[in-house]
Amino acid sequence: NILTRDYQKISGRNIVKIRVHIDSIVPMLAECRKARNQGFFNEEVLRSILEHPDYVFERRRYGERAPLDAFIQFLQSLAAGKPDHQGIGDIEVRVQTWQDFWHNMEPQAAAIHQFIEELTPEYLDDCVKIALNGLPENHDYEDVDFILTLGYGGSIGYVFEGSFAYDAISAVHGTQSARGVIAHESHHLALEQLPFTFDGSPPLHGLLMVFAGEGLACKYCNNTDGVLTHRLDPNHPVDMSSDWCVFHEHFSEDFGVFKEQFVQVKAGAYKTPSEVFQALAPSWRYCSSPEWWAEKHERLDYQPSYYMGCQLFGVIHDAFGKEKVYEALFHPEHFASIFNIACAAMKVDEGYRLPE
């Protein structure tokens, strides 16, 4: 039996305890095997598995975006050999992954078991160290829960309620490394624990936070690059899917949109950082070119905010290191000058500058 494991490991500056939840996987794999052989799921058994606390956690995260009944309906259609993914919300994003898993179940199940066995203290410590290397030096993690399931929502990995979850199928199926995903989500959790809030901060902080979470995690945990920034390790490739590079071609236009928003916020168009974030974050789910985005967005793994954030903060890191990155984030009034000096130091095209 595979049971929940506790790992406690010294990671340089602090002690990090990662509780790994994996005990929903064995019964779910077993029921999938039965359903594949008999052409249907025993719905009573399936529902009992999906009442496991780890799946309840997943439902709390997605809510009506990925309803339980819709997932069961999809699994039954998959078992019957007639996959039906109409009207299933966010679950539709996972359809291809589940179909690939279904048709290659034994090798993928074996790979999942192998991945679980590789979640040693040393492996998790490597993930934590990657995340910590992209955080302020005086920051400590709290204990975290790492929840691994055969997932069904729209995200491969995500942070929710102070924990992070990861889809076990994608751990052995995707092009992005599991180490990179775990480090990426750990960085999100750590960033949320930094002692800084919107209370009393200037409106510009709200705009920067549209990009900070994903941008910083991509820069520090996934070895990303782009128009303005370079890989942290030039001897290793970008640890994202191939979709990452498609944002290169529209970065100039996207930066122009960011610059316009930056000017508006500085001019007093919004009163609070929360107001800025709520008003402008939705616009960064899409690219500045509607026609191009309409053609590509269903096949892309990332939103433009990931790429933009990596560029904005990445160039500052390349020039001055991470302490300056967090100075720019937590003192928004200095962001433009720090960004501009960093761009000049890295010999970035003069078109990429912000008004101070």
CSV table of C-alpha atoms in Angstrom, one decimal:
chain,number,residue,atom,x,y,z
A,1,ASN,CA,0.0,0.0,0.0
A,2,ILE,CA,1.1,3.5,-0.8
A,3,LEU,CA,0.5,5.8,2.2
A,4,THR,CA,0.8,9.5,2.8
A,5,ARG,CA,4.4,10.3,3.5
A,6,ASP,CA,6.0,13.0,5.6
A,7,TYR,CA,9.3,14.5,4.6
A,8,GLN,CA,11.3,16.9,6.7
A,9,LYS,CA,14.6,18.2,5.3
A,10,ILE,CA,17.0,21.0,6.2
A,11,SER,CA,17.2,23.3,3.2
A,12,GLY,CA,19.9,25.7,4.1
A,13,ARG,CA,18.1,28.5,5.8
A,14,ASN,CA,15.1,26.7,7.2
A,15,ILE,CA,13.4,23.4,7.9
A,16,VAL,CA,10.6,22.5,5.4
A,17,LYS,CA,8.1,19.8,6.0
A,18,ILE,CA,6.3,18.6,2.9
A,19,ARG,CA,3.4,16.2,3.5
A,20,VAL,CA,2.8,14.2,0.3
A,21,HIS,CA,-0.7,13.0,-0.2
A,22,ILE,CA,-0.8,10.0,-2.6
A,23,ASP,CA,-3.3,7.5,-1.2
A,24,SER,CA,-6.2,8.2,-3.7
A,25,ILE,CA,-4.0,7.1,-6.6
A,26,VAL,CA,-4.0,3.3,-6.1
A,27,PRO,CA,-7.8,2.8,-5.8
A,28,MET,CA,-8.3,5.2,-8.8
A,29,LEU,CA,-5.9,3.3,-11.0
A,30,ALA,CA,-7.5,0.0,-10.0
A,31,GLU,CA,-10.9,1.2,-10.9
A,32,CYS,CA,-9.7,2.6,-14.2
A,33,ARG,CA,-8.3,-0.8,-15.1
A,34,LYS,CA,-11.5,-2.5,-14.3
A,35,ALA,CA,-13.5,0.0,-16.3
A,36,ARG,CA,-11.3,-0.3,-19.3
A,37,ASN,CA,-11.7,-4.1,-19.2
A,38,GLN,CA,-15.5,-4.2,-18.7
A,39,GLY,CA,-16.4,-1.0,-20.6
A,40,PHE,CA,-17.9,0.9,-17.8
A,41,PHE,CA,-17.3,2.2,-14.3
A,42,ASN,CA,-19.1,0.9,-11.2
A,43,GLU,CA,-20.5,4.3,-10.4
A,44,GLU,CA,-20.9,3.6,-6.7
A,45,VAL,CA,-17.3,2.6,-6.3
A,46,LEU,CA,-16.1,5.6,-8.5
A,47,ARG,CA,-18.1,8.0,-6.4
A,48,SER,CA,-16.7,6.6,-3.2
A,49,ILE,CA,-13.1,7.1,-4.6
A,50,LEU,CA,-14.0,10.7,-5.6
A,51,GLU,CA,-15.1,11.4,-2.1
A,52,HIS,CA,-11.5,11.0,-0.9
A,53,PRO,CA,-10.4,14.2,0.8
A,54,ASP,CA,-7.8,14.9,-2.0
A,55,TYR,CA,-10.6,14.9,-4.6
A,56,VAL,CA,-12.8,16.9,-2.3
A,57,PHE,CA,-10.0,19.4,-2.2
A,58,GLU,CA,-9.9,19.5,-6.0
A,59,ARG,CA,-13.6,20.1,-6.2
A,60,ARG,CA,-13.4,23.0,-3.7
A,61,ARG,CA,-10.8,24.5,-6.0
A,62,TYR,CA,-12.7,24.2,-9.2
A,63,GLY,CA,-16.3,24.4,-8.0
A,64,GLU,CA,-18.8,24.6,-10.9
A,65,ARG,CA,-16.0,24.9,-13.4
A,66,ALA,CA,-15.4,21.2,-13.1
A,67,PRO,CA,-18.5,19.5,-11.7
A,68,LEU,CA,-18.2,16.0,-10.2
A,69,ASP,CA,-21.1,14.6,-12.2
A,70,ALA,CA,-19.6,16.0,-15.4
A,71,PHE,CA,-16.3,14.2,-14.6
A,72,ILE,CA,-18.1,10.9,-14.0
A,73,GLN,CA,-20.1,11.3,-17.2
A,74,PHE,CA,-16.8,11.9,-19.1
A,75,LEU,CA,-15.2,8.8,-17.5
A,76,GLN,CA,-18.2,6.6,-18.3
A,77,SER,CA,-18.1,7.8,-22.0
A,78,LEU,CA,-14.3,7.1,-22.1
A,79,ALA,CA,-14.8,3.6,-20.7
A,80,ALA,CA,-17.5,2.9,-23.3
A,81,GLY,CA,-15.2,3.9,-26.1
A,82,LYS,CA,-17.2,7.0,-27.1
A,83,PRO,CA,-15.6,9.9,-25.3
A,84,ASP,CA,-18.0,12.8,-24.8
A,85,HIS,CA,-16.6,16.0,-23.6
A,86,GLN,CA,-19.5,18.4,-24.3
A,87,GLY,CA,-20.6,20.7,-21.5
A,88,ILE,CA,-18.0,19.5,-19.0
A,89,GLY,CA,-16.4,22.9,-18.2
A,90,ASP,CA,-12.7,23.0,-17.3
A,91,ILE,CA,-12.5,19.2,-17.6
A,92,GLU,CA,-12.4,19.7,-21.4
A,93,VAL,CA,-8.8,20.9,-21.0
A,94,ARG,CA,-7.9,17.5,-19.6
A,95,VAL,CA,-9.6,15.3,-22.2
A,96,GLN,CA,-6.6,14.6,-24.4
A,97,THR,CA,-4.4,13.8,-21.4
A,98,TRP,CA,-7.1,11.4,-20.1
A,99,GLN,CA,-7.5,9.8,-23.5
A,100,ASP,CA,-3.8,9.2,-23.9
A,101,PHE,CA,-3.7,7.7,-20.4
A,102,TRP,CA,-6.6,5.5,-21.2
A,103,HIS,CA,-5.0,4.0,-24.3
A,104,ASN,CA,-1.6,3.6,-22.7
A,105,MET,CA,-2.8,2.8,-19.2
A,106,GLU,CA,-0.3,0.1,-18.1
A,107,PRO,CA,2.9,1.9,-19.1
A,108,GLN,CA,1.6,5.2,-17.7
A,109,ALA,CA,0.4,3.6,-14.5
A,110,ALA,CA,3.8,2.0,-14.1
A,111,ALA,CA,5.4,5.4,-14.7
A,112,ILE,CA,3.1,7.0,-12.1
A,113,HIS,CA,4.2,4.4,-9.5
A,114,GLN,CA,7.8,5.0,-10.5
A,115,PHE,CA,7.4,8.8,-10.1
A,116,ILE,CA,5.9,8.3,-6.6
A,117,GLU,CA,8.9,6.1,-5.6
A,118,GLU,CA,11.1,9.0,-6.8
A,119,LEU,CA,9.5,11.5,-4.4
A,120,THR,CA,12.3,11.0,-1.9
A,121,PRO,CA,13.4,13.6,0.6
A,122,GLU,CA,16.4,14.4,-1.6
A,123,TYR,CA,14.1,15.0,-4.7
A,124,LEU,CA,11.7,17.2,-2.8
A,125,ASP,CA,14.6,19.0,-1.2
A,126,ASP,CA,15.9,19.9,-4.7
A,127,CYS,CA,12.5,21.3,-5.6
A,128,VAL,CA,12.4,23.4,-2.4
A,129,LYS,CA,15.9,24.7,-3.0
A,130,ILE,CA,15.0,25.8,-6.5
A,131,ALA,CA,12.0,27.7,-5.1
A,132,LEU,CA,14.0,29.2,-2.3
A,133,ASN,CA,16.7,30.4,-4.6
A,134,GLY,CA,14.1,32.7,-6.2
A,135,LEU,CA,12.9,34.2,-2.9
A,136,PRO,CA,14.3,36.8,-0.5
A,137,GLU,CA,17.0,35.5,1.7
A,138,ASN,CA,15.2,36.1,5.0
A,139,HIS,CA,12.1,34.1,4.0
A,140,ASP,CA,11.0,30.8,5.6
A,141,TYR,CA,8.5,28.3,4.4
A,142,GLU,CA,5.7,27.0,6.5
A,143,ASP,CA,4.8,23.3,6.3
A,144,VAL,CA,3.0,22.5,3.0
A,145,ASP,CA,0.7,19.8,1.7
A,146,PHE,CA,1.5,18.3,-1.7
A,147,ILE,CA,-1.6,16.6,-3.1
A,148,LEU,CA,-1.1,14.2,-6.0
A,149,THR,CA,-4.2,12.8,-7.8
A,150,LEU,CA,-5.3,11.6,-11.2
A,151,GLY,CA,-6.5,15.1,-11.7
A,152,TYR,CA,-9.3,16.4,-13.9
A,153,GLY,CA,-9.5,20.2,-13.6
A,154,GLY,CA,-8.0,22.8,-15.9
A,155,SER,CA,-4.6,23.1,-14.3
A,156,ILE,CA,-1.7,20.6,-14.2
A,157,GLY,CA,-0.5,22.1,-10.9
A,158,TYR,CA,-2.0,24.8,-8.7
A,159,VAL,CA,-1.9,26.4,-5.3
A,160,PHE,CA,-5.0,26.5,-3.2
A,161,GLU,CA,-5.8,26.9,0.5
A,162,GLY,CA,-2.1,26.9,1.4
A,163,SER,CA,-1.4,23.6,-0.3
A,164,PHE,CA,-0.4,22.7,-3.8
A,165,ALA,CA,-1.8,20.0,-6.1
A,166,TYR,CA,-0.4,18.2,-9.1
A,167,ASP,CA,-1.9,15.9,-11.7
A,168,ALA,CA,-0.1,12.5,-11.6
A,169,ILE,CA,-0.9,11.8,-15.2
A,170,SER,CA,0.8,15.0,-16.3
A,171,ALA,CA,3.8,14.2,-14.1
A,172,VAL,CA,4.7,11.4,-16.5
A,173,HIS,CA,2.9,12.6,-19.6
A,174,GLY,CA,3.8,16.3,-20.0
A,175,THR,CA,6.9,17.9,-21.6
A,176,GLN,CA,7.5,20.1,-18.5
A,177,SER,CA,9.6,18.4,-15.8
A,178,ALA,CA,7.9,17.3,-12.5
A,179,ARG,CA,10.7,19.0,-10.6
A,180,GLY,CA,10.0,22.3,-12.4
A,181,VAL,CA,6.3,22.1,-11.7
A,182,ILE,CA,6.8,21.2,-8.0
A,183,ALA,CA,9.3,24.0,-7.6
A,184,HIS,CA,7.0,26.5,-9.5
A,185,GLU,CA,4.0,25.8,-7.2
A,186,SER,CA,6.2,25.8,-4.1
A,187,HIS,CA,7.4,29.3,-5.2
A,188,HIS,CA,3.7,30.4,-5.4
A,189,LEU,CA,3.1,29.2,-1.8
A,190,ALA,CA,6.2,30.9,-0.5
A,191,LEU,CA,5.4,34.2,-2.2
A,192,GLU,CA,1.9,34.1,-0.6
A,193,GLN,CA,3.6,33.9,2.8
A,194,LEU,CA,5.7,37.0,2.4
A,195,PRO,CA,4.7,39.7,4.9
A,196,PHE,CA,3.3,42.1,2.4
A,197,THR,CA,-0.3,43.1,1.5
A,198,PHE,CA,-2.1,45.6,-0.6
A,199,ASP,CA,-3.1,47.5,2.5
A,200,GLY,CA,-1.5,51.0,2.4
A,201,SER,CA,0.5,50.2,-0.8
A,202,PRO,CA,0.2,52.4,-3.9
A,203,PRO,CA,-2.1,51.4,-6.8
A,204,LEU,CA,0.9,50.5,-9.0
A,205,HIS,CA,1.5,47.5,-6.7
A,206,GLY,CA,-1.7,46.0,-8.0
A,207,LEU,CA,-0.5,46.2,-11.6
A,208,LEU,CA,2.8,44.5,-10.7
A,209,MET,CA,1.1,41.7,-8.9
A,210,VAL,CA,-0.8,40.8,-12.1
A,211,PHE,CA,2.6,39.5,-13.4
A,212,ALA,CA,4.6,38.8,-10.3
A,213,GLY,CA,3.3,35.4,-9.2
A,214,GLU,CA,3.6,33.5,-12.5
A,215,GLY,CA,6.4,35.6,-13.9
A,216,LEU,CA,8.8,35.1,-10.9
A,217,ALA,CA,8.0,31.4,-10.7
A,218,CYS,CA,8.7,30.9,-14.4
A,219,LYS,CA,12.0,32.9,-14.1
A,220,TYR,CA,13.3,31.1,-11.0
A,221,CYS,CA,11.9,27.6,-11.3
A,222,ASN,CA,11.6,26.9,-15.0
A,223,ASN,CA,14.8,28.4,-16.5
A,224,THR,CA,12.8,30.7,-18.8
A,225,ASP,CA,14.0,33.3,-21.2
A,226,GLY,CA,12.5,35.7,-23.7
A,227,VAL,CA,12.9,39.1,-25.4
A,228,LEU,CA,14.3,40.9,-22.3
A,229,THR,CA,15.6,38.1,-20.1
A,230,HIS,CA,18.0,35.1,-20.3
A,231,ARG,CA,17.9,31.6,-18.8
A,232,LEU,CA,19.4,31.3,-15.4
A,233,ASP,CA,21.3,28.2,-16.6
A,234,PRO,CA,22.2,28.6,-20.3
A,235,ASN,CA,23.4,25.0,-20.4
A,236,HIS,CA,19.8,23.7,-19.9
A,237,PRO,CA,16.7,24.3,-22.0
A,238,VAL,CA,13.6,26.2,-20.9
A,239,ASP,CA,11.6,24.0,-18.6
A,240,MET,CA,8.1,24.8,-20.1
A,241,SER,CA,6.2,23.4,-23.0
A,242,SER,CA,7.0,24.6,-26.5
A,243,ASP,CA,4.2,27.1,-26.2
A,244,TRP,CA,6.5,29.4,-24.3
A,245,CYS,CA,8.3,30.7,-27.3
A,246,VAL,CA,5.1,31.7,-29.2
A,247,PHE,CA,4.9,34.8,-27.0
A,248,HIS,CA,8.1,36.1,-28.4
A,249,GLU,CA,6.5,37.3,-31.6
A,250,HIS,CA,3.9,39.5,-30.0
A,251,PHE,CA,5.9,40.8,-27.1
A,252,SER,CA,6.5,44.3,-28.6
A,253,GLU,CA,2.7,44.8,-28.8
A,254,ASP,CA,2.1,43.3,-25.4
A,255,PHE,CA,4.7,45.5,-23.8
A,256,GLY,CA,3.0,48.5,-25.4
A,257,VAL,CA,-0.3,47.5,-23.7
A,258,PHE,CA,1.6,47.1,-20.4
A,259,LYS,CA,3.2,50.5,-20.8
A,260,GLU,CA,-0.2,52.2,-21.4
A,261,GLN,CA,-1.6,50.6,-18.3
A,262,PHE,CA,1.4,51.6,-16.3
A,263,VAL,CA,0.9,55.2,-17.4
A,264,GLN,CA,-2.8,55.1,-16.5
A,265,VAL,CA,-2.2,53.7,-13.1
A,266,LYS,CA,0.6,56.3,-12.3
A,267,ALA,CA,-1.8,59.0,-13.5
A,268,GLY,CA,-4.3,58.1,-10.8
A,269,ALA,CA,-6.9,56.2,-12.9
A,270,TYR,CA,-7.4,53.8,-10.0
A,271,LYS,CA,-7.5,54.4,-6.2
A,272,THR,CA,-6.3,51.2,-4.7
A,273,PRO,CA,-4.0,48.2,-5.8
A,274,SER,CA,-7.0,45.9,-5.4
A,275,GLU,CA,-9.0,48.0,-7.8
A,276,VAL,CA,-6.1,47.9,-10.3
A,277,PHE,CA,-5.7,44.2,-10.0
A,278,GLN,CA,-9.4,43.4,-10.5
A,279,ALA,CA,-9.7,45.8,-13.4
A,280,LEU,CA,-6.6,44.8,-15.4
A,281,ALA,CA,-5.7,41.2,-14.5
A,282,PRO,CA,-8.5,39.8,-16.9
A,283,SER,CA,-6.9,41.6,-19.8
A,284,TRP,CA,-3.7,39.6,-19.4
A,285,ARG,CA,-5.4,36.3,-20.0
A,286,TYR,CA,-5.2,37.1,-23.7
A,287,CYS,CA,-2.7,38.4,-26.1
A,288,SER,CA,-2.8,42.0,-27.5
A,289,SER,CA,-3.6,40.6,-31.0
A,290,PRO,CA,-7.2,39.3,-30.9
A,291,GLU,CA,-6.9,37.5,-34.2
A,292,TRP,CA,-3.7,35.7,-33.4
A,293,TRP,CA,-5.0,34.8,-29.9
A,294,ALA,CA,-8.3,33.5,-31.2
A,295,GLU,CA,-6.4,31.2,-33.6
A,296,LYS,CA,-3.9,29.9,-30.9
A,297,HIS,CA,-5.4,30.2,-27.4
A,298,GLU,CA,-7.1,26.9,-27.2
A,299,ARG,CA,-3.8,25.1,-27.8
A,300,LEU,CA,-1.6,27.2,-25.5
A,301,ASP,CA,-0.7,26.2,-22.0
A,302,TYR,CA,0.1,29.7,-20.6
A,303,GLN,CA,-1.4,33.1,-20.5
A,304,PRO,CA,0.5,36.2,-21.7
A,305,SER,CA,0.9,37.3,-18.1
A,306,TYR,CA,3.3,34.5,-17.4
A,307,TYR,CA,5.6,35.6,-20.2
A,308,MET,CA,5.3,39.4,-19.5
A,309,GLY,CA,6.0,38.9,-15.8
A,310,CYS,CA,9.1,36.8,-16.6
A,311,GLN,CA,10.4,39.6,-18.8
A,312,LEU,CA,9.6,42.5,-16.5
A,313,PHE,CA,11.3,41.0,-13.4
A,314,GLY,CA,13.7,38.7,-15.2
A,315,VAL,CA,15.7,41.5,-16.8
A,316,ILE,CA,16.1,43.1,-13.3
A,317,HIS,CA,17.4,39.8,-12.0
A,318,ASP,CA,19.8,39.5,-14.9
A,319,ALA,CA,21.2,42.9,-14.2
A,320,PHE,CA,21.2,43.1,-10.4
A,321,GLY,CA,20.1,39.8,-8.8
A,322,LYS,CA,16.9,38.8,-6.9
A,323,GLU,CA,17.2,41.3,-4.0
A,324,LYS,CA,16.7,44.1,-6.5
A,325,VAL,CA,13.7,42.2,-8.0
A,326,TYR,CA,11.9,42.2,-4.7
A,327,GLU,CA,12.8,45.8,-4.0
A,328,ALA,CA,11.2,46.7,-7.3
A,329,LEU,CA,8.1,44.6,-6.5
A,330,PHE,CA,7.6,45.8,-2.9
A,331,HIS,CA,8.5,49.5,-3.6
A,332,PRO,CA,6.5,50.1,-6.8
A,333,GLU,CA,7.5,53.8,-6.8
A,334,HIS,CA,11.0,52.6,-7.8
A,335,PHE,CA,10.0,50.0,-10.3
A,336,ALA,CA,10.3,52.1,-13.4
A,337,SER,CA,13.8,53.5,-12.6
A,338,ILE,CA,15.1,50.0,-11.6
A,339,PHE,CA,13.6,48.4,-14.7
A,340,ASN,CA,15.0,51.1,-17.0
A,341,ILE,CA,18.5,50.9,-15.5
A,342,ALA,CA,18.4,47.1,-15.8
A,343,CYS,CA,17.4,47.3,-19.4
A,344,ALA,CA,20.2,49.7,-20.1
A,345,ALA,CA,22.7,47.5,-18.3
A,346,MET,CA,21.6,44.5,-20.3
A,347,LYS,CA,21.7,46.5,-23.5
A,348,VAL,CA,18.0,45.9,-24.2
A,349,ASP,CA,16.5,47.8,-27.1
A,350,GLU,CA,15.6,51.4,-26.0
A,351,GLY,CA,12.0,50.9,-27.0
A,352,TYR,CA,11.6,48.9,-23.8
A,353,ARG,CA,11.6,51.6,-21.2
A,354,LEU,CA,9.0,53.0,-18.8
A,355,PRO,CA,8.2,56.6,-17.9
A,356,GLU,CA,9.6,57.5,-14.5
